[in-house]
mmCIF file of C-alpha atoms in Angstrom:
data_model
loop_
_atom_site.group_PDB
_atom_site.id
_atom_site.type_symbol
_atom_site.label_atom_id
_atom_site.label_comp_id
_atom_site.label_asym_id
_atom_site.label_seq_id
_atom_site.Cartn_x
_atom_site.Cartn_y
_atom_site.Cartn_z
ATOM 1 C CA ALA A 1 112.713 103.227 102.784
ATOM 2 C CA ALA A 2 112.888 99.624 104.007
ATOM 3 C CA ALA A 3 109.614 100.011 105.889
ATOM 4 C CA ALA A 4 107.932 101.592 102.866
ATOM 5 C CA HIS A 5 109.102 98.713 100.666
ATOM 6 C CA VAL A 6 107.821 95.883 102.869
ATOM 7 C CA VAL A 7 104.479 97.594 103.516
ATOM 8 C CA LYS A 8 103.878 98.498 99.871
ATOM 9 C CA THR A 9 104.763 95.028 98.607
ATOM 10 C CA THR A 10 102.742 93.195 101.290
ATOM 11 C CA LEU A 11 99.644 95.320 101.929
ATOM 12 C CA ALA A 12 97.087 97.031 99.717
ATOM 13 C CA ALA A 13 96.619 100.753 100.329
ATOM 14 C CA THR A 14 93.594 101.442 102.527
ATOM 15 C CA PRO A 15 90.892 103.717 101.065
ATOM 16 C CA VAL A 16 89.969 107.273 101.920
ATOM 17 C CA VAL A 17 86.244 108.031 101.806
ATOM 18 C CA ALA A 18 84.431 111.344 101.950
ATOM 19 C CA THR A 19 82.130 112.025 104.892
ATOM 20 C CA SER A 20 79.557 114.745 104.235
ATOM 21 C CA ASN A 21 78.624 114.879 107.929
ATOM 22 C CA LEU A 22 81.858 116.759 108.680
ATOM 23 C CA GLY A 23 81.890 119.259 105.815
ATOM 24 C CA GLU A 24 82.808 119.350 102.150
ATOM 25 C CA GLU A 25 86.498 118.601 102.683
ATOM 26 C CA ALA A 26 86.436 115.855 105.298
ATOM 27 C CA TRP A 27 87.712 112.350 104.739
ATOM 28 C CA LEU A 28 88.075 109.106 106.649
ATOM 29 C CA LYS A 29 91.174 106.926 106.142
ATOM 30 C CA ILE A 30 89.887 103.400 106.723
ATOM 31 C CA GLU A 31 92.641 101.426 108.465
ATOM 32 C CA THR A 32 90.058 98.978 109.790
ATOM 33 C CA LEU A 33 90.366 97.163 106.453
ATOM 34 C CA GLN A 34 93.924 96.120 107.256
ATOM 35 C CA PRO A 35 94.646 92.465 108.076
ATOM 36 C CA THR A 36 93.749 91.994 111.791
ATOM 37 C CA GLY A 37 91.676 95.184 111.648
ATOM 38 C CA SER A 38 94.074 97.985 112.575
ATOM 39 C CA PHE A 39 96.922 100.177 111.342
ATOM 40 C CA LYS A 40 99.320 98.265 113.605
ATOM 41 C CA ILE A 41 100.196 95.798 110.832
ATOM 42 C CA ARG A 42 102.283 98.535 109.184
ATOM 43 C CA GLY A 43 104.711 98.854 112.081
ATOM 44 C CA ALA A 44 104.687 95.141 112.810
ATOM 45 C CA LEU A 45 105.688 94.281 109.243
ATOM 46 C CA ALA A 46 108.458 96.866 109.238
ATOM 47 C CA ALA A 47 109.848 95.676 112.572
ATOM 48 C CA MET A 48 109.561 91.990 111.684
ATOM 49 C CA ALA A 49 111.351 92.536 108.379
ATOM 50 C CA ALA A 50 114.157 94.433 110.129
ATOM 51 C CA ALA A 51 114.586 91.994 113.042
ATOM 52 C CA PRO A 52 117.552 89.608 112.987
ATOM 53 C CA ASP A 53 116.902 85.923 112.367
ATOM 54 C CA GLY A 54 115.229 84.116 115.243
ATOM 55 C CA PRO A 55 112.052 84.493 117.294
ATOM 56 C CA VAL A 56 110.356 87.821 117.987
ATOM 57 C CA VAL A 57 108.440 88.656 121.180
ATOM 58 C CA THR A 58 106.163 91.504 122.166
ATOM 59 C CA ALA A 59 103.749 92.627 124.866
ATOM 60 C CA SER A 60 100.447 93.999 123.651
ATOM 61 C CA ALA A 61 96.980 94.927 124.825
ATOM 62 C CA GLY A 62 95.719 93.482 121.579
ATOM 63 C CA ASN A 63 96.087 95.183 118.207
ATOM 64 C CA HIS A 64 99.894 95.223 118.130
ATOM 65 C CA GLY A 65 99.985 91.586 119.189
ATOM 66 C CA LEU A 66 97.501 90.669 116.463
ATOM 67 C CA ALA A 67 99.569 92.607 113.937
ATOM 68 C CA LEU A 68 102.861 91.030 114.958
ATOM 69 C CA ALA A 69 101.286 87.572 114.747
ATOM 70 C CA ARG A 70 100.024 88.259 111.212
ATOM 71 C CA ALA A 71 103.372 89.782 110.198
ATOM 72 C CA ALA A 72 105.090 86.623 111.419
ATOM 73 C CA VAL A 73 102.819 84.534 109.186
ATOM 74 C CA LEU A 74 103.329 86.807 106.177
ATOM 75 C CA LEU A 75 107.114 86.838 106.554
ATOM 76 C CA GLY A 76 107.583 83.261 107.782
ATOM 77 C CA ARG A 77 108.853 84.140 111.273
ATOM 78 C CA GLU A 78 108.191 82.843 114.798
ATOM 79 C CA ALA A 79 106.461 85.164 117.275
ATOM 80 C CA THR A 80 105.416 85.173 120.941
ATOM 81 C CA VAL A 81 102.814 87.620 122.254
ATOM 82 C CA VAL A 82 102.494 88.353 125.980
ATOM 83 C CA VAL A 83 99.163 89.780 127.149
ATOM 84 C CA ALA A 84 98.012 90.914 130.584
ATOM 85 C CA ALA A 85 94.911 89.801 132.442
ATOM 86 C CA ASP A 86 93.186 93.115 131.654
ATOM 87 C CA ALA A 87 93.720 92.871 127.887
ATOM 88 C CA SER A 88 90.669 93.072 125.628
ATOM 89 C CA ARG A 89 88.999 89.661 125.642
ATOM 90 C CA ALA A 90 87.893 90.159 122.019
ATOM 91 C CA LYS A 91 91.482 90.676 120.907
ATOM 92 C CA VAL A 92 92.838 87.830 123.042
ATOM 93 C CA ALA A 93 90.214 85.489 121.574
ATOM 94 C CA THR A 94 91.403 86.408 118.079
ATOM 95 C CA LEU A 95 95.033 85.869 119.078
ATOM 96 C CA ARG A 96 94.193 82.364 120.271
ATOM 97 C CA ARG A 97 93.120 81.491 116.726
ATOM 98 C CA MET A 98 96.425 82.595 115.223
ATOM 99 C CA PRO A 99 99.651 80.564 114.821
ATOM 100 C CA VAL A 100 101.508 82.415 117.575
ATOM 101 C CA LEU A 101 102.674 81.478 121.064
ATOM 102 C CA LEU A 102 100.325 83.360 123.420
ATOM 103 C CA VAL A 103 101.452 83.948 126.997
ATOM 104 C CA GLU A 104 99.168 85.534 129.597
ATOM 105 C CA ARG A 105 101.216 87.164 132.324
ATOM 106 C CA GLY A 106 100.641 89.984 134.795
ATOM 107 C CA ALA A 107 97.702 92.097 135.910
ATOM 108 C CA GLY A 108 98.413 94.998 133.541
ATOM 109 C CA TYR A 109 100.509 96.015 130.554
ATOM 110 C CA THR A 110 103.614 96.925 132.585
ATOM 111 C CA GLU A 111 103.862 93.430 134.070
ATOM 112 C CA ALA A 112 103.186 91.844 130.678
ATOM 113 C CA GLU A 113 105.979 93.904 129.157
ATOM 114 C CA GLU A 114 108.370 92.873 131.929
ATOM 115 C CA ALA A 115 107.567 89.241 131.159
ATOM 116 C CA ALA A 116 108.118 89.821 127.434
ATOM 117 C CA LEU A 117 111.486 91.477 128.067
ATOM 118 C CA GLU A 118 112.505 88.536 130.244
ATOM 119 C CA LEU A 119 111.608 86.165 127.398
ATOM 120 C CA ALA A 120 113.570 88.336 124.980
ATOM 121 C CA SER A 121 116.648 88.088 127.213
ATOM 122 C CA ARG A 122 116.722 84.373 126.398
ATOM 123 C CA GLY A 123 117.472 85.041 122.741
ATOM 124 C CA ALA A 124 114.443 86.656 121.088
ATOM 125 C CA THR A 125 114.033 90.142 119.612
ATOM 126 C CA PHE A 126 111.650 92.384 121.553
ATOM 127 C CA VAL A 127 109.377 94.641 119.489
ATOM 128 C CA SER A 128 107.654 97.453 121.379
ATOM 129 C CA PRO A 129 104.171 98.470 120.238
ATOM 130 C CA TYR A 130 105.437 102.046 119.772
ATOM 131 C CA ASN A 131 108.931 102.658 121.212
ATOM 132 C CA ASP A 132 110.792 101.211 118.242
ATOM 133 C CA PRO A 133 112.251 103.067 115.224
ATOM 134 C CA ASP A 134 111.185 100.342 112.785
ATOM 135 C CA VAL A 135 107.620 100.343 114.111
ATOM 136 C CA ILE A 136 107.501 104.134 113.792
ATOM 137 C CA ALA A 137 108.871 103.922 110.245
ATOM 138 C CA GLY A 138 106.136 101.427 109.403
ATOM 139 C CA GLN A 139 103.398 103.678 110.774
ATOM 140 C CA ARG A 140 104.793 106.566 108.705
ATOM 141 C CA THR A 141 103.772 104.690 105.547
ATOM 142 C CA LEU A 142 100.178 105.742 106.160
ATOM 143 C CA GLY A 143 101.259 109.268 105.271
ATOM 144 C CA LEU A 144 102.973 108.069 102.113
ATOM 145 C CA GLU A 145 99.643 106.626 100.953
ATOM 146 C CA LEU A 146 97.923 109.956 101.604
ATOM 147 C CA ASP A 147 100.533 111.633 99.379
ATOM 148 C CA THR A 148 99.084 109.826 96.390
ATOM 149 C CA GLN A 149 95.448 109.648 97.520
ATOM 150 C CA LEU A 150 94.931 113.323 98.439
ATOM 151 C CA GLY A 151 98.147 115.316 98.227
ATOM 152 C CA GLY A 152 98.448 118.997 99.016
ATOM 153 C CA ALA A 153 97.826 120.721 102.326
ATOM 154 C CA MET A 154 95.759 118.796 104.857
ATOM 155 C CA THR A 155 95.039 118.328 108.554
ATOM 156 C CA ILE A 156 95.392 114.736 109.713
ATOM 157 C CA VAL A 157 93.749 113.651 112.976
ATOM 158 C CA VAL A 158 95.465 110.787 114.782
ATOM 159 C CA PRO A 159 94.489 108.695 117.854
ATOM 160 C CA VAL A 160 97.332 108.624 120.410
ATOM 161 C CA GLY A 161 98.355 106.078 123.032
ATOM 162 C CA GLY A 162 102.102 105.506 123.195
ATOM 163 C CA GLY A 163 102.622 107.700 120.156
ATOM 164 C CA GLY A 164 104.038 105.343 117.523
ATOM 165 C CA LEU A 165 101.554 106.331 114.825
ATOM 166 C CA LEU A 166 101.708 109.985 115.841
ATOM 167 C CA ALA A 167 105.516 109.976 115.711
ATOM 168 C CA GLY A 168 105.603 108.357 112.282
ATOM 169 C CA LEU A 169 103.087 110.813 110.862
ATOM 170 C CA ALA A 170 104.806 113.769 112.549
ATOM 171 C CA LEU A 171 108.026 112.830 110.726
ATOM 172 C CA TRP A 172 106.145 112.597 107.434
ATOM 173 C CA ALA A 173 104.285 115.866 108.026
ATOM 174 C CA ALA A 174 107.466 117.750 108.972
ATOM 175 C CA GLU A 175 109.045 116.681 105.681
ATOM 176 C CA ARG A 176 105.936 117.753 103.760
ATOM 177 C CA GLY A 177 105.692 121.182 105.375
ATOM 178 C CA ASP A 178 102.007 121.669 104.504
ATOM 179 C CA VAL A 179 100.420 119.097 106.847
ATOM 180 C CA ARG A 180 98.966 119.808 110.293
ATOM 181 C CA VAL A 181 98.763 116.885 112.732
ATOM 182 C CA ILE A 182 96.240 116.731 115.586
ATOM 183 C CA GLY A 183 96.821 114.027 118.175
ATOM 184 C CA VAL A 184 93.736 112.764 120.019
ATOM 185 C CA GLU A 185 93.808 111.166 123.467
ATOM 186 C CA ALA A 186 91.030 109.749 125.594
ATOM 187 C CA ALA A 187 90.383 112.222 128.414
ATOM 188 C CA ALA A 188 90.825 109.345 130.877
ATOM 189 C CA SER A 189 94.368 108.633 129.650
ATOM 190 C CA THR A 190 96.551 111.644 128.879
ATOM 191 C CA ALA A 191 100.050 110.309 129.520
ATOM 192 C CA PHE A 192 101.372 111.334 126.124
ATOM 193 C CA SER A 193 100.266 114.975 126.173
ATOM 194 C CA ALA A 194 101.459 115.304 129.781
ATOM 195 C CA SER A 195 104.853 113.922 128.785
ATOM 196 C CA LEU A 196 104.970 116.207 125.770
ATOM 197 C CA ALA A 197 104.251 119.243 127.964
ATOM 198 C CA ALA A 198 106.866 118.198 130.528
ATOM 199 C CA GLY A 199 109.525 117.430 127.918
ATOM 200 C CA HIS A 200 109.994 113.917 129.281
ATOM 201 C CA VAL A 201 107.889 110.908 130.173
ATOM 202 C CA VAL A 202 105.726 111.464 133.266
ATOM 203 C CA ASP A 203 103.200 109.315 135.091
ATOM 204 C CA VAL A 204 99.578 110.433 135.214
ATOM 205 C CA PRO A 205 96.479 108.759 136.662
ATOM 206 C CA ILE A 206 94.798 106.505 134.105
ATOM 207 C CA GLY A 207 91.030 106.082 134.222
ATOM 208 C CA GLU A 208 88.691 103.656 132.549
ATOM 209 C CA THR A 209 87.926 104.248 128.886
ATOM 210 C CA ILE A 210 86.320 102.382 126.003
ATOM 211 C CA ALA A 211 89.413 103.393 124.021
ATOM 212 C CA ASP A 212 91.485 100.583 125.531
ATOM 213 C CA GLY A 213 94.014 100.843 122.700
ATOM 214 C CA LEU A 214 94.892 104.362 123.883
ATOM 215 C CA ALA A 215 94.914 103.676 127.621
ATOM 216 C CA GLY A 216 98.022 103.441 129.779
ATOM 217 C CA GLY A 217 101.292 105.181 130.451
ATOM 218 C CA VAL A 218 104.200 105.905 128.131
ATOM 219 C CA GLU A 219 107.346 103.801 128.513
ATOM 220 C CA PRO A 220 110.178 105.752 130.224
ATOM 221 C CA GLY A 221 112.645 106.949 127.606
ATOM 222 C CA SER A 222 110.235 106.406 124.723
ATOM 223 C CA VAL A 223 111.554 108.001 121.538
ATOM 224 C CA THR A 224 108.044 108.974 120.473
ATOM 225 C CA VAL A 225 107.834 111.974 122.807
ATOM 226 C CA ASP A 226 110.986 113.657 121.463
ATOM 227 C CA ILE A 227 110.076 112.908 117.844
ATOM 228 C CA VAL A 228 106.657 114.514 118.215
ATOM 229 C CA ARG A 229 107.991 117.504 120.171
ATOM 230 C CA ASP A 230 110.831 118.167 117.723
ATOM 231 C CA SER A 231 108.588 117.900 114.659
ATOM 232 C CA GLY A 232 106.830 121.166 115.513
ATOM 233 C CA VAL A 233 103.694 120.128 113.602
ATOM 234 C CA VAL A 234 101.548 118.484 116.299
ATOM 235 C CA ASP A 235 98.763 119.812 118.524
ATOM 236 C CA MET A 236 96.901 117.661 121.059
ATOM 237 C CA VAL A 237 93.231 117.416 122.046
ATOM 238 C CA THR A 238 91.182 115.038 124.209
ATOM 239 C CA VAL A 239 87.793 113.390 123.793
ATOM 240 C CA ASP A 240 85.501 112.063 126.512
ATOM 241 C CA GLU A 241 83.614 108.773 126.711
ATOM 242 C CA ASP A 242 80.331 110.132 125.342
ATOM 243 C CA GLU A 243 82.156 111.598 122.349
ATOM 244 C CA LEU A 244 83.891 108.285 121.701
ATOM 245 C CA LEU A 245 80.622 106.338 121.894
ATOM 246 C CA ALA A 246 78.915 108.797 119.551
ATOM 247 C CA ALA A 247 81.735 108.432 117.012
ATOM 248 C CA VAL A 248 81.559 104.618 117.157
ATOM 249 C CA ALA A 249 77.806 104.880 116.506
ATOM 250 C CA GLU A 250 78.217 107.334 113.620
ATOM 251 C CA LEU A 251 80.778 105.156 111.879
ATOM 252 C CA HIS A 252 78.387 102.215 112.136
ATOM 253 C CA ARG A 253 75.203 104.008 111.129
ATOM 254 C CA GLU A 254 76.499 106.425 108.505
ATOM 255 C CA HIS A 255 79.352 104.453 106.963
ATOM 256 C CA GLY A 256 78.677 100.793 107.766
ATOM 257 C CA LEU A 257 81.975 100.590 109.623
ATOM 258 C CA VAL A 258 82.731 98.773 112.864
ATOM 259 C CA ALA A 259 85.278 100.642 114.979
ATOM 260 C CA GLU A 260 86.618 100.257 118.498
ATOM 261 C CA GLY A 261 86.811 103.230 120.843
ATOM 262 C CA ALA A 262 90.433 104.009 119.981
ATOM 263 C CA GLY A 263 89.660 103.592 116.295
ATOM 264 C CA ALA A 264 86.899 106.207 116.477
ATOM 265 C CA ALA A 265 88.841 108.785 118.529
ATOM 266 C CA ALA A 266 89.899 110.929 115.559
ATOM 267 C CA LEU A 267 86.338 111.172 114.281
ATOM 268 C CA ALA A 268 85.184 111.970 117.828
ATOM 269 C CA ALA A 269 87.534 114.955 117.916
ATOM 270 C CA VAL A 270 86.403 116.274 114.520
ATOM 271 C CA ARG A 271 82.655 115.835 115.021
ATOM 272 C CA SER A 272 82.817 117.521 118.457
ATOM 273 C CA GLY A 273 84.443 120.663 117.013
ATOM 274 C CA LYS A 274 87.883 120.171 118.552
ATOM 275 C CA VAL A 275 89.712 120.320 115.228
ATOM 276 C CA ALA A 276 89.682 123.847 113.778
ATOM 277 C CA ALA A 277 89.244 124.307 110.043
ATOM 278 C CA ALA A 278 92.430 124.998 108.093
ATOM 279 C CA ASP A 279 93.702 124.965 104.519
ATOM 280 C CA GLY A 280 92.998 121.709 102.732
ATOM 281 C CA PRO A 281 90.918 118.723 103.808
ATOM 282 C CA VAL A 282 90.625 117.195 107.270
ATOM 283 C CA VAL A 283 91.483 113.484 107.369
ATOM 284 C CA ALA A 284 90.319 111.496 110.391
ATOM 285 C CA LEU A 285 92.061 108.148 110.770
ATOM 286 C CA VAL A 286 89.766 105.228 111.605
ATOM 287 C CA THR A 287 92.469 103.074 113.111
ATOM 288 C CA GLY A 288 90.940 99.867 114.486
ATOM 289 C CA ARG A 289 87.819 97.697 114.434
ATOM 290 C CA ASN A 290 88.412 95.157 117.233
ATOM 291 C CA VAL A 291 85.586 96.250 119.514
ATOM 292 C CA THR A 292 83.827 94.193 122.163
ATOM 293 C CA ASP A 293 80.133 93.419 121.773
ATOM 294 C CA ASP A 294 79.428 95.301 124.997
ATOM 295 C CA VAL A 295 80.997 98.553 123.783
ATOM 296 C CA LEU A 296 79.241 98.316 120.420
ATOM 297 C CA ARG A 297 75.896 97.759 122.146
ATOM 298 C CA ARG A 298 76.513 100.764 124.391
ATOM 299 C CA ALA A 299 77.362 102.934 121.406
ATOM 300 C CA LEU A 300 74.278 101.871 119.478
ATOM 301 C CA GLY A 301 72.025 102.194 122.520
ATOM 302 C CA ALA A 302 70.976 98.534 122.559
#
């Protein structure tokens, strides 16, 4: 309830638009219109509002860091964002323009997170991009918007990295009882589905993918795995690099939307036939727009 209040009073609801390319009952939920360009602002606002007084710190490959920085501005808080050397340069460049303390530390996300936790031990509150109940509660608010925008039975298709958005929407869907949830991973990074199958977090090889927002392992002990497993409403699929590039291109050409690889993953799964038809509409979440010029050129064949 607290997360729903801060999101509703701070952010405008993002639109749903019909897409005739995917059938008569197919919709896109356009989270790219959020401040900083991704759904992550929902969880960041909820976590920032719930955090005790004092500074907040996070580690992020990009979108969560951007969201936490904007949430700090909106709520008048102090934030530090730790990024690794392999973080998206487009997202880091945007972070540099924001009123946040930016720290570059480590070769990859794990080392950046270790640095962020060390900073938090000095008196700040650490906010995980996904392994945090307040973040998950914030992401759940996307479902609450769909209650009023569409209502009724539906299948919602959700990009998955660490599982914060998936967990929030699984909780919402389980309460609804008439909502199917399809989680979509990049084929090069399937840590979440592997952990879900094993019943606990496991390590898997991570390959290169244009869906950098979905790439990487799942934090040991992450609450997202148990939430998704216990909900009983989630199935998982994967999409490959060609399918991701084609979805980025379709969003641009058919809808005038700029999306990053992770942001186009749900559409990639639907347009490639990996989401079976069911009662009610299919809703593909377009979750982020912070794409590099190189990836956009590749998608558009330039």
